[in-house]
């Protein structure tokens, strides 16, 4: 009988989620019961079927059922997922997946837009934003008839005054100004018989008066008031009410204007438009604050915040130099040195210090350097490049010269806020939306908690403020307090982007739902794990079922239940090895997860470490990008170097934005913008830079391990050399499934055909013509050692090694795959079915198999993502192979199993954002642990002690 759970405080009985006969991908007809309202971790080696169970079965079925509950019309606009291979599933809840998504490369995508906080900010500013004059910073208000009535209270008792509106000035259908006599006729028809001119009342029923008005100059006509009513100032409610009625008539008749003229005194002007000092402002709407919309985007930069032009970082690459030392690089050549000399000559007269580093000059001095001092005959850097551009159209050498200094600079029109001036005039509590976007999450949270607004505005915006504060708090909870809301998403690390997705989903917490998360610990330092666990448990306590695919030891031990899949990967996995509470897994035999948790198996600490040789190293001087504090760093070559530190300390900025892009620019003349730094020394010591990540090896279903490693080229050559193939005149290309020839043309070599279903998910069916084998029947008649080309592609790597034992080239490439722990994958397996860890090791095997790979700097950004303890051991063996070939490794990592293998560690911090960006300590893992200020060292120490009693010594391996 199915077990049921009752949600506390509710009468609803929620059954457990029971799945039976799950055969998705490599899952072996398993049956699993997931308890409702529990925190469940699915773990196992890479490729054991975790994602197949969590996402391709559990989420896919929950999402599919939800979508199918909609009407056919709505379903065509929603993502449709195929029905998973499963016998039955009961008790499933609406599912929300938080997967590892690719970071958007769109330059309009920011932390604020991805987290949806900016959407609420736009609505907030449209509802309670106050408009301030761009010139005087005065508050711009729309007047009401009551405002005119209240003005009477400030007049002297008994004073006489008129209420009216300006003399009308309409245009005709041909856009000409309407004659004054026509305007007078219109006023008479409407019942307005009196005008006021310089306190004199004119009755336009009199023809002589009308002629006098017609003969007035245009300037005199502008001073004429159409009288609506006249009053004697009495401070009572009756007078105020009469004045308000007259003002309302004035507003209606004059398209929004009313005048109150005190006899012999001042004129008061009122408008029910947003107008001040003759400038009319736009009514705030959410679209006005959208930089992705033409209604709100800055017209100069189109909402990007940056414009193409001269890049200051390229013109002044080393900002620690002074003007006298040649800080302005483009003027250091003999040809343009006269401009530098002119600047130095006039510097003393205008007060520019020539011996002070450029980075320490004031904004006023920098403005003079760039804009020029024209009265002294100095043109400035900007005008220098403008003159070069004039002649660059027909002179090649000038175009080449300009290309060195081109880039993207902050838009001067909007100052990087991306918005048009009208949007920047709207403020809440003294800040416009662009200024709030420049705040980091922690400061933004403080700003909204201490918001200085009226009780009325607080009531209007109560729900919006609650949503904004809730989302900001979730961002703080996942450790992203240092990010600014205007930070571009393509500059984030993978872990940061994953946690933004997590906080966005948690920002709208549901009850009774099923949250499925893919490694939420990515990018988190060990010191932040407890915070994440509290967040997941809070989600569970709301009444949700939380299912997490995870390998982190702390999260596994904190779960209510563990589902361990295995025992190995691929076709040797797909079974439930253990299902129960964490305490019971320690007693389980045959589980790799249990072996590592109990310590039966460990990742050993290296007995000897390589000695870093700092005579051969990459040196970065003055790294200042994002939060880096002008640091100098040395990366030794020929060893494994780990860059560690808390999330947001500057690791990705240093390694990816400065080291990787800087060396790429030096070696390959790359046009990618390099992070701000003074100099990089030693780029000539490496042959190139390779960034190895976990992205799929190919986007096409045709991509597979055999084609990626070029093994398939050799295999096709063997088939083309057979007697039958030669007799038919078939070349190696005939055995390719990517081009017409021997492939099945019905499925174009895919092996499957896609059938489009209008309201349902597209169906992929095995091709009836070739039976999923990709080739024509006559192609399959050609056999090598008794196997057809399709049967060879269906072999596992280990089977293929034995089959091609006499072919050294093929066997050597396949042996590398087996060495990195991928002996179980099939040669023709689609790369899209590989896990992130498998794709990463496949890329590594590609480099290991290349005989000419040496003196290359390999960069890894959190390579242990998605890897089980056993997979990490295989990854470390791959690292050893690369080092033995004479390569260098630079790794960003939080996992202690990798950090303890390093020969050299650079620990950044001490905190995140503005509190980070400095080198806390450098050294071997053992020396890092002895430094009390290092959080990494504190968490690493117990892992080094697990390595046994053998004393760690430094030396060459």
Short mmCIF file of C-alpha atoms in Angstrom, two decimals, residues 134-603:
data_model
loop_
_atom_site.label_atom_id
_atom_site.label_comp_id
_atom_site.label_asym_id
_atom_site.label_seq_id
_atom_site.Cartn_x
_atom_site.Cartn_y
_atom_site.Cartn_z
CA UNK A 134 17.72 68.01 -15.05
CA UNK A 135 18.92 71.64 -14.79
CA UNK A 136 17.97 72.81 -11.29
CA UNK A 137 17.21 69.51 -9.51
CA UNK A 138 13.82 70.95 -8.49
CA UNK A 139 10.89 68.61 -7.99
CA UNK A 140 8.60 68.50 -11.05
CA UNK A 141 4.94 68.16 -10.12
CA UNK A 142 1.62 67.99 -11.94
CA UNK A 143 -0.77 70.60 -10.52
CA UNK A 144 -4.39 69.89 -9.72
CA UNK A 145 -7.27 72.39 -9.46
CA UNK A 146 -7.02 72.01 -5.68
CA UNK A 147 -3.39 73.22 -5.82
CA UNK A 148 -4.62 76.50 -7.36
CA UNK A 149 -7.26 76.79 -4.63
CA UNK A 150 -4.66 76.25 -1.90
CA UNK A 151 -2.53 79.06 -3.37
CA UNK A 152 -5.23 81.53 -2.22
CA UNK A 153 -4.33 80.72 1.42
CA UNK A 154 -0.91 82.28 0.82
CA UNK A 155 -2.31 85.54 -0.58
CA UNK A 156 -2.90 88.59 1.58
CA UNK A 157 -6.49 88.77 2.89
CA UNK A 158 -8.61 91.08 0.72
CA UNK A 159 -6.25 91.18 -2.27
CA UNK A 160 -7.90 90.93 -5.69
CA UNK A 161 -6.84 88.33 -8.28
CA UNK A 162 -7.88 86.76 -11.57
CA UNK A 163 -7.98 83.09 -12.59
CA UNK A 164 -7.73 82.28 -16.28
CA UNK A 165 -5.60 80.69 -18.95
CA UNK A 166 -3.12 81.92 -21.61
CA UNK A 167 -4.56 83.37 -24.82
CA UNK A 168 -4.93 80.39 -27.17
CA UNK A 169 -2.57 79.88 -30.07
CA UNK A 170 -3.94 77.11 -32.28
CA UNK A 171 -2.63 75.95 -35.65
CA UNK A 172 -4.67 75.38 -38.79
CA UNK A 173 -4.80 72.14 -40.80
CA UNK A 174 -1.98 73.51 -42.98
CA UNK A 175 0.19 73.98 -39.83
CA UNK A 176 -0.09 77.80 -39.97
CA UNK A 177 -0.81 79.85 -36.88
CA UNK A 178 -4.52 80.57 -36.47
CA UNK A 179 -5.30 84.34 -36.85
CA UNK A 180 -6.07 86.24 -33.63
CA UNK A 181 -9.53 87.29 -34.88
CA UNK A 182 -10.40 83.59 -35.38
CA UNK A 183 -9.27 82.84 -31.83
CA UNK A 184 -11.46 85.68 -30.53
CA UNK A 185 -14.52 84.28 -32.39
CA UNK A 186 -13.84 80.85 -30.86
CA UNK A 187 -13.65 82.34 -27.36
CA UNK A 188 -16.95 84.16 -27.83
CA UNK A 189 -18.64 80.97 -29.04
CA UNK A 190 -17.40 79.18 -25.90
CA UNK A 191 -18.70 81.94 -23.64
CA UNK A 192 -15.43 83.64 -22.67
CA UNK A 193 -16.10 87.39 -23.07
CA UNK A 194 -13.31 88.99 -21.03
CA UNK A 195 -9.54 89.18 -21.36
CA UNK A 196 -6.97 90.58 -18.93
CA UNK A 197 -4.06 92.61 -20.24
CA UNK A 198 -1.70 94.21 -17.70
CA UNK A 199 -4.45 94.11 -15.02
CA UNK A 200 -6.90 95.77 -17.44
CA UNK A 201 -10.11 93.85 -18.21
CA UNK A 202 -11.04 93.86 -21.91
CA UNK A 203 -14.59 92.98 -23.04
CA UNK A 204 -14.28 91.31 -26.46
CA UNK A 205 -18.01 91.81 -27.16
CA UNK A 206 -16.88 95.34 -28.12
CA UNK A 207 -15.66 95.45 -31.73
CA UNK A 208 -13.11 98.20 -30.89
CA UNK A 209 -11.58 96.00 -28.18
CA UNK A 210 -11.40 93.06 -30.59
CA UNK A 211 -9.59 95.33 -33.14
CA UNK A 212 -7.16 96.45 -30.41
CA UNK A 213 -6.31 92.84 -29.59
CA UNK A 214 -5.92 91.93 -33.27
CA UNK A 215 -3.49 94.83 -33.76
CA UNK A 216 -1.28 93.80 -30.78
CA UNK A 217 2.27 92.53 -31.35
CA UNK A 218 2.83 88.81 -30.89
CA UNK A 219 4.70 89.46 -27.61
CA UNK A 220 1.77 91.50 -26.23
CA UNK A 221 -0.72 88.80 -27.22
CA UNK A 222 1.32 86.28 -25.19
CA UNK A 223 0.70 88.42 -22.08
CA UNK A 224 -3.07 88.35 -22.54
CA UNK A 225 -5.06 86.15 -20.11
CA UNK A 226 -8.47 84.70 -20.91
CA UNK A 227 -10.47 85.51 -17.78
CA UNK A 228 -12.47 82.65 -16.26
CA UNK A 229 -13.31 84.26 -12.92
CA UNK A 230 -12.19 87.07 -10.61
CA UNK A 231 -11.94 86.95 -6.82
CA UNK A 232 -11.20 88.74 -3.61
CA UNK A 233 -8.90 86.73 -1.36
CA UNK A 234 -10.83 85.29 1.58
CA UNK A 235 -9.31 82.40 3.49
CA UNK A 236 -12.31 80.12 3.59
CA UNK A 237 -13.36 76.86 2.01
CA UNK A 238 -15.97 78.46 -0.26
CA UNK A 239 -13.43 80.70 -2.00
CA UNK A 240 -10.94 77.85 -2.41
CA UNK A 241 -13.67 75.69 -3.95
CA UNK A 242 -14.67 78.43 -6.44
CA UNK A 243 -11.01 78.99 -7.39
CA UNK A 244 -10.55 75.24 -7.91
CA UNK A 245 -13.57 75.15 -10.25
CA UNK A 246 -12.21 78.08 -12.24
CA UNK A 247 -8.82 76.40 -12.42
CA UNK A 248 -10.37 73.16 -13.65
CA UNK A 249 -12.12 75.09 -16.45
CA UNK A 250 -8.76 76.73 -17.32
CA UNK A 251 -6.99 73.37 -17.46
CA UNK A 252 -9.66 71.92 -19.74
CA UNK A 253 -9.80 74.86 -22.14
CA UNK A 254 -6.05 75.42 -22.49
CA UNK A 255 -4.79 71.84 -22.71
CA UNK A 256 -3.41 71.86 -19.21
CA UNK A 257 -2.54 75.42 -18.14
CA UNK A 258 -3.99 77.82 -15.54
CA UNK A 259 -2.89 81.29 -14.43
CA UNK A 260 -3.53 83.11 -11.14
CA UNK A 261 -2.75 86.84 -11.51
CA UNK A 262 -2.77 89.07 -8.43
CA UNK A 263 -3.84 92.59 -9.31
CA UNK A 264 -0.74 94.73 -9.18
CA UNK A 265 1.29 91.73 -8.12
CA UNK A 266 2.77 88.38 -9.10
CA UNK A 267 1.60 85.91 -11.74
CA UNK A 268 1.38 82.23 -10.63
CA UNK A 269 1.53 79.61 -13.38
CA UNK A 270 0.06 76.12 -12.99
CA UNK A 271 0.10 73.09 -15.30
CA UNK A 272 -1.49 69.68 -15.05
CA UNK A 273 1.39 68.44 -17.20
CA UNK A 274 4.81 67.40 -15.91
CA UNK A 275 6.46 70.71 -16.73
CA UNK A 276 9.01 73.02 -15.13
CA UNK A 277 10.92 76.03 -16.47
CA UNK A 278 9.44 75.51 -19.91
CA UNK A 279 10.62 71.87 -20.12
CA UNK A 280 7.98 69.16 -20.33
CA UNK A 281 8.83 65.76 -18.82
CA UNK A 282 7.52 62.33 -19.75
CA UNK A 283 5.03 60.51 -17.55
CA UNK A 284 6.95 57.60 -15.91
CA UNK A 285 5.93 54.16 -17.20
CA UNK A 286 7.71 50.80 -16.77
CA UNK A 287 8.83 50.95 -20.42
CA UNK A 288 10.60 54.28 -19.80
CA UNK A 289 13.11 52.41 -17.59
CA UNK A 290 13.65 49.48 -19.97
CA UNK A 291 17.02 49.78 -21.72
CA UNK A 292 15.94 46.90 -24.00
CA UNK A 293 13.12 49.05 -25.39
CA UNK A 294 13.39 52.03 -27.76
CA UNK A 295 11.12 53.90 -25.32
CA UNK A 296 13.74 53.82 -22.57
CA UNK A 297 17.12 53.12 -24.19
CA UNK A 298 19.76 55.84 -24.41
CA UNK A 299 19.68 57.08 -28.03
CA UNK A 300 23.47 57.36 -28.11
CA UNK A 301 24.42 53.80 -27.10
CA UNK A 302 21.05 52.09 -27.90
CA UNK A 303 20.83 50.78 -24.34
CA UNK A 304 24.18 48.96 -24.26
CA UNK A 305 25.87 51.42 -21.88
CA UNK A 306 28.97 51.34 -24.06
CA UNK A 307 29.84 52.82 -27.43
CA UNK A 308 32.49 51.78 -29.93
CA UNK A 309 35.36 54.23 -29.96
CA UNK A 310 38.82 54.75 -28.57
CA UNK A 311 39.54 52.43 -25.64
CA UNK A 312 41.24 54.24 -22.77
CA UNK A 313 42.83 50.97 -21.59
CA UNK A 314 44.49 50.54 -25.00
CA UNK A 315 45.68 54.16 -25.20
CA UNK A 316 47.03 54.07 -21.63
CA UNK A 317 47.77 50.34 -21.02
CA UNK A 318 50.00 50.95 -17.99
CA UNK A 319 48.24 53.41 -15.72
CA UNK A 320 51.02 53.32 -13.13
CA UNK A 321 53.21 55.34 -15.50
CA UNK A 322 53.24 59.14 -15.42
CA UNK A 323 52.89 61.44 -18.42
CA UNK A 324 56.63 62.09 -18.32
CA UNK A 325 57.29 58.33 -18.42
CA UNK A 326 55.14 57.90 -21.54
CA UNK A 327 51.78 56.78 -20.14
CA UNK A 328 50.04 57.71 -23.44
CA UNK A 329 51.23 54.83 -25.62
CA UNK A 330 50.10 56.24 -28.98
CA UNK A 331 52.40 59.26 -28.59
CA UNK A 332 55.57 57.35 -27.75
CA UNK A 333 56.52 56.88 -31.42
CA UNK A 334 58.77 59.41 -33.10
CA UNK A 335 56.03 60.30 -35.59
CA UNK A 336 53.53 61.49 -32.95
CA UNK A 337 55.92 62.51 -30.15
CA UNK A 338 55.17 66.20 -30.82
CA UNK A 339 51.74 65.78 -29.22
CA UNK A 340 53.31 64.38 -26.06
CA UNK A 341 55.84 67.24 -26.02
CA UNK A 342 53.05 69.82 -26.35
CA UNK A 343 51.17 68.26 -23.42
CA UNK A 344 54.30 68.32 -21.23
CA UNK A 345 54.97 71.94 -22.20
CA UNK A 346 51.55 73.24 -21.12
CA UNK A 347 51.08 70.87 -18.14
CA UNK A 348 52.71 73.17 -15.60
CA UNK A 349 50.62 76.17 -16.75
CA UNK A 350 47.29 74.33 -16.35
CA UNK A 351 48.31 72.42 -13.21
CA UNK A 352 48.61 68.86 -14.58
CA UNK A 353 51.27 66.94 -12.56
CA UNK A 354 53.51 65.16 -15.10
CA UNK A 355 55.37 63.00 -12.53
CA UNK A 356 52.25 61.51 -10.89
CA UNK A 357 50.99 58.08 -12.10
CA UNK A 358 48.06 58.46 -14.52
CA UNK A 359 45.80 56.37 -12.27
CA UNK A 360 46.23 58.95 -9.48
CA UNK A 361 45.37 62.01 -11.59
CA UNK A 362 42.10 63.79 -10.78
CA UNK A 363 39.10 63.56 -13.15
CA UNK A 364 39.64 67.25 -14.03
CA UNK A 365 43.24 66.58 -15.13
CA UNK A 366 42.21 63.49 -17.13
CA UNK A 367 39.48 65.50 -18.82
CA UNK A 368 42.03 68.11 -19.94
CA UNK A 369 44.34 65.36 -21.28
CA UNK A 370 41.53 63.84 -23.35
CA UNK A 371 39.47 66.92 -24.31
CA UNK A 372 42.38 69.32 -24.75
CA UNK A 373 43.25 72.84 -23.57
CA UNK A 374 42.45 74.80 -26.71
CA UNK A 375 43.51 78.23 -25.44
CA UNK A 376 47.03 76.82 -24.99
CA UNK A 377 47.08 75.10 -28.38
CA UNK A 378 46.83 71.53 -26.98
CA UNK A 379 44.29 69.46 -28.99
CA UNK A 380 43.81 66.51 -26.64
CA UNK A 381 43.80 62.74 -27.19
CA UNK A 382 40.21 62.63 -28.46
CA UNK A 383 40.76 65.25 -31.16
CA UNK A 384 44.05 63.57 -32.14
CA UNK A 385 42.19 60.35 -32.95
CA UNK A 386 39.35 62.30 -34.65
CA UNK A 387 41.87 63.80 -37.06
CA UNK A 388 43.45 60.39 -37.69
CA UNK A 389 39.98 58.97 -38.52
CA UNK A 390 39.44 61.65 -41.20
CA UNK A 391 42.37 60.35 -43.23
CA UNK A 392 41.98 56.66 -42.29
CA UNK A 393 39.39 56.09 -45.01
CA UNK A 394 42.00 56.02 -47.77
CA UNK A 395 45.22 55.29 -45.85
CA UNK A 396 45.73 51.68 -44.81
CA UNK A 397 48.50 52.36 -42.27
CA UNK A 398 46.21 54.78 -40.38
CA UNK A 399 43.41 52.18 -40.24
CA UNK A 400 45.89 49.69 -38.80
CA UNK A 401 47.07 52.32 -36.29
CA UNK A 402 43.47 53.06 -35.22
CA UNK A 403 42.61 49.36 -34.83
CA UNK A 404 45.20 49.07 -32.04
CA UNK A 405 43.33 51.58 -29.91
CA UNK A 406 39.72 50.83 -30.76
CA UNK A 407 37.41 49.23 -28.24
CA UNK A 408 34.34 49.95 -26.19
CA UNK A 409 34.11 52.82 -23.73
CA UNK A 410 31.36 53.86 -21.32
CA UNK A 411 28.71 55.95 -23.06
CA UNK A 412 29.25 59.59 -22.08
CA UNK A 413 25.60 60.50 -22.81
CA UNK A 414 24.08 58.15 -20.21
CA UNK A 415 27.24 57.56 -18.11
CA UNK A 416 26.79 53.82 -18.49
CA UNK A 417 23.23 53.77 -17.10
CA UNK A 418 21.86 52.72 -20.57
CA UNK A 419 18.79 54.94 -20.19
CA UNK A 420 17.58 58.13 -21.89
CA UNK A 421 17.73 61.43 -19.93
CA UNK A 422 13.99 61.40 -19.09
CA UNK A 423 14.42 58.12 -17.17
CA UNK A 424 17.44 59.41 -15.25
CA UNK A 425 15.41 62.39 -13.99
CA UNK A 426 13.08 60.06 -12.04
CA UNK A 427 14.27 59.31 -8.50
CA UNK A 428 13.17 57.29 -5.50
CA UNK A 429 14.63 58.32 -2.16
CA UNK A 430 17.21 60.50 -3.91
CA UNK A 431 18.54 57.91 -6.40
CA UNK A 432 17.65 57.20 -10.00
CA UNK A 433 17.34 53.64 -11.28
CA UNK A 434 20.82 53.75 -12.86
CA UNK A 435 22.43 54.69 -9.53
CA UNK A 436 20.58 51.87 -7.73
CA UNK A 437 21.74 49.40 -10.43
CA UNK A 438 25.35 50.35 -9.69
CA UNK A 439 24.92 49.28 -6.04
CA UNK A 440 26.03 45.82 -5.00
CA UNK A 441 23.41 43.45 -3.58
CA UNK A 442 24.32 44.16 0.06
CA UNK A 443 24.17 47.96 -0.40
CA UNK A 444 20.95 47.72 -2.43
CA UNK A 445 19.39 45.65 0.35
CA UNK A 446 20.35 48.32 2.93
CA UNK A 447 19.01 51.07 0.65
CA UNK A 448 15.56 49.49 0.36
CA UNK A 449 15.38 48.66 4.06
CA UNK A 450 16.03 52.33 4.91
CA UNK A 451 13.96 53.86 2.11
CA UNK A 452 12.99 57.49 2.75
CA UNK A 453 9.51 57.76 1.19
CA UNK A 454 6.11 59.05 2.32
CA UNK A 455 3.57 56.76 4.04
CA UNK A 456 1.33 57.08 0.95
CA UNK A 457 4.13 55.97 -1.40
CA UNK A 458 5.02 53.12 0.96
CA UNK A 459 1.41 51.93 0.83
CA UNK A 460 1.30 52.15 -2.98
CA UNK A 461 4.61 50.30 -3.39
CA UNK A 462 4.25 47.90 -0.46
CA UNK A 463 3.93 44.73 -2.55
CA UNK A 464 6.73 45.78 -4.91
CA UNK A 465 9.13 46.60 -2.08
CA UNK A 466 8.37 43.26 -0.46
CA UNK A 467 9.25 41.39 -3.67
CA UNK A 468 12.45 43.41 -4.22
CA UNK A 469 13.65 42.91 -0.64
CA UNK A 470 12.79 39.22 -0.74
CA UNK A 471 14.80 38.66 -3.92
CA UNK A 472 17.74 40.69 -2.62
CA UNK A 473 17.70 38.64 0.58
CA UNK A 474 17.78 35.39 -1.41
CA UNK A 475 20.77 36.72 -3.35
CA UNK A 476 22.46 37.43 -0.02
CA UNK A 477 21.53 33.95 1.22
CA UNK A 478 23.32 32.29 -1.72
CA UNK A 479 26.45 34.39 -1.12
CA UNK A 480 26.15 36.95 -3.94
CA UNK A 481 26.28 40.12 -1.81
CA UNK A 482 29.24 41.49 -3.80
CA UNK A 483 27.63 41.52 -7.28
CA UNK A 484 26.23 44.77 -8.65
CA UNK A 485 22.83 44.75 -10.36
CA UNK A 486 24.31 46.18 -13.58
CA UNK A 487 27.06 43.51 -13.82
CA UNK A 488 26.94 41.85 -17.25
CA UNK A 489 26.05 38.15 -17.01
CA UNK A 490 28.73 37.06 -19.49
CA UNK A 491 31.36 38.29 -16.99
CA UNK A 492 30.05 35.94 -14.25
CA UNK A 493 31.58 32.62 -13.33
CA UNK A 494 29.50 29.46 -13.86
CA UNK A 495 28.87 29.13 -10.14
CA UNK A 496 27.67 32.72 -9.78
CA UNK A 497 25.21 32.36 -12.65
CA UNK A 498 23.92 29.04 -11.25
CA UNK A 499 23.23 30.68 -7.88
CA UNK A 500 21.42 33.62 -9.50
CA UNK A 501 19.10 31.08 -11.16
CA UNK A 502 18.65 29.44 -7.77
CA UNK A 503 17.78 32.73 -6.04
CA UNK A 504 15.36 33.65 -8.86
CA UNK A 505 13.45 30.40 -8.40
CA UNK A 506 13.45 30.80 -4.63
CA UNK A 507 12.20 34.36 -5.04
CA UNK A 508 8.76 32.98 -5.89
CA UNK A 509 8.52 30.04 -3.46
CA UNK A 510 5.67 27.64 -4.08
CA UNK A 511 4.10 25.12 -1.73
CA UNK A 512 3.59 21.50 -2.71
CA UNK A 513 5.96 21.76 -5.69
CA UNK A 514 8.96 19.66 -6.64
CA UNK A 515 12.26 21.55 -6.96
CA UNK A 516 14.98 19.69 -8.89
CA UNK A 517 18.45 21.25 -8.65
CA UNK A 518 21.63 20.38 -10.52
CA UNK A 519 24.67 20.81 -8.29
CA UNK A 520 23.76 24.05 -6.48
CA UNK A 521 27.16 23.94 -4.70
CA UNK A 522 29.00 24.90 -7.92
CA UNK A 523 31.22 27.93 -7.32
CA UNK A 524 30.70 27.86 -3.57
CA UNK A 525 33.67 27.93 -1.24
CA UNK A 526 33.65 25.31 1.51
CA UNK A 527 32.86 28.07 4.02
CA UNK A 528 29.56 28.80 2.21
CA UNK A 529 28.17 25.23 2.13
CA UNK A 530 26.31 25.56 5.44
CA UNK A 531 24.46 28.61 4.11
CA UNK A 532 23.31 26.70 1.02
CA UNK A 533 22.12 23.74 3.10
CA UNK A 534 20.01 26.06 5.28
CA UNK A 535 18.44 27.52 2.11
CA UNK A 536 17.53 24.08 0.71
CA UNK A 537 16.04 23.00 4.03
CA UNK A 538 14.01 26.20 4.22
CA UNK A 539 12.57 25.38 0.80
CA UNK A 540 11.69 21.89 2.05
CA UNK A 541 10.09 23.28 5.22
CA UNK A 542 7.72 25.41 3.13
CA UNK A 543 6.12 22.13 2.00
CA UNK A 544 8.10 21.28 -1.11
CA UNK A 545 9.97 18.19 -2.26
CA UNK A 546 13.62 19.12 -2.93
CA UNK A 547 15.61 16.76 -5.18
CA UNK A 548 19.28 17.64 -5.65
CA UNK A 549 21.85 16.04 -7.97
CA UNK A 550 25.02 16.53 -5.94
CA UNK A 551 28.50 15.19 -5.11
CA UNK A 552 29.46 17.55 -2.27
CA UNK A 553 30.13 15.57 0.91
CA UNK A 554 28.48 18.09 3.28
CA UNK A 555 25.27 18.29 1.22
CA UNK A 556 25.06 14.49 0.89
CA UNK A 557 25.38 14.10 4.65
CA UNK A 558 22.76 16.83 5.29
CA UNK A 559 20.08 15.14 3.12
CA UNK A 560 16.99 13.40 4.49
CA UNK A 561 17.49 10.57 1.98
CA UNK A 562 20.16 9.52 -0.52
CA UNK A 563 19.65 7.74 -3.85
CA UNK A 564 23.03 6.37 -5.01
CA UNK A 565 23.14 5.23 -8.65
CA UNK A 566 25.80 3.04 -10.21
CA UNK A 567 27.71 0.97 -9.58
CA UNK A 568 29.72 2.46 -12.46
CA UNK A 569 29.07 4.63 -15.52
CA UNK A 570 27.39 4.10 -18.88
CA UNK A 571 26.02 0.64 -19.55
CA UNK A 572 27.68 -0.58 -16.32
CA UNK A 573 25.56 1.90 -14.32
CA UNK A 574 21.89 2.79 -14.23
CA UNK A 575 21.03 0.76 -11.12
CA UNK A 576 20.02 1.87 -7.63
CA UNK A 577 23.00 0.91 -5.47
CA UNK A 578 21.60 2.47 -2.28
CA UNK A 579 18.40 4.26 -1.23
CA UNK A 580 17.94 5.38 2.35
CA UNK A 581 19.01 7.79 5.08
CA UNK A 582 22.64 9.05 5.07
CA UNK A 583 23.61 7.10 8.18
CA UNK A 584 22.80 3.76 6.52
CA UNK A 585 24.96 4.31 3.42
CA UNK A 586 28.09 3.98 5.56
CA UNK A 587 27.17 0.32 6.11
CA UNK A 588 26.63 -0.33 2.39
CA UNK A 589 29.09 -2.43 0.43
CA UNK A 590 29.52 -2.19 -3.33
CA UNK A 591 28.86 1.57 -3.38
CA UNK A 592 31.69 3.84 -4.51
CA UNK A 593 29.98 6.75 -2.74
CA UNK A 594 29.92 4.80 0.53
CA UNK A 595 33.57 3.79 0.10
CA UNK A 596 34.67 7.43 -0.15
CA UNK A 597 32.38 8.68 2.63
CA UNK A 598 33.66 6.01 5.03
CA UNK A 599 37.28 6.47 4.03
CA UNK A 600 37.71 2.95 2.58
CA UNK A 601 38.77 4.73 -0.57
CA UNK A 602 40.51 8.09 -0.60
CA UNK A 603 42.16 10.45 -3.03
#
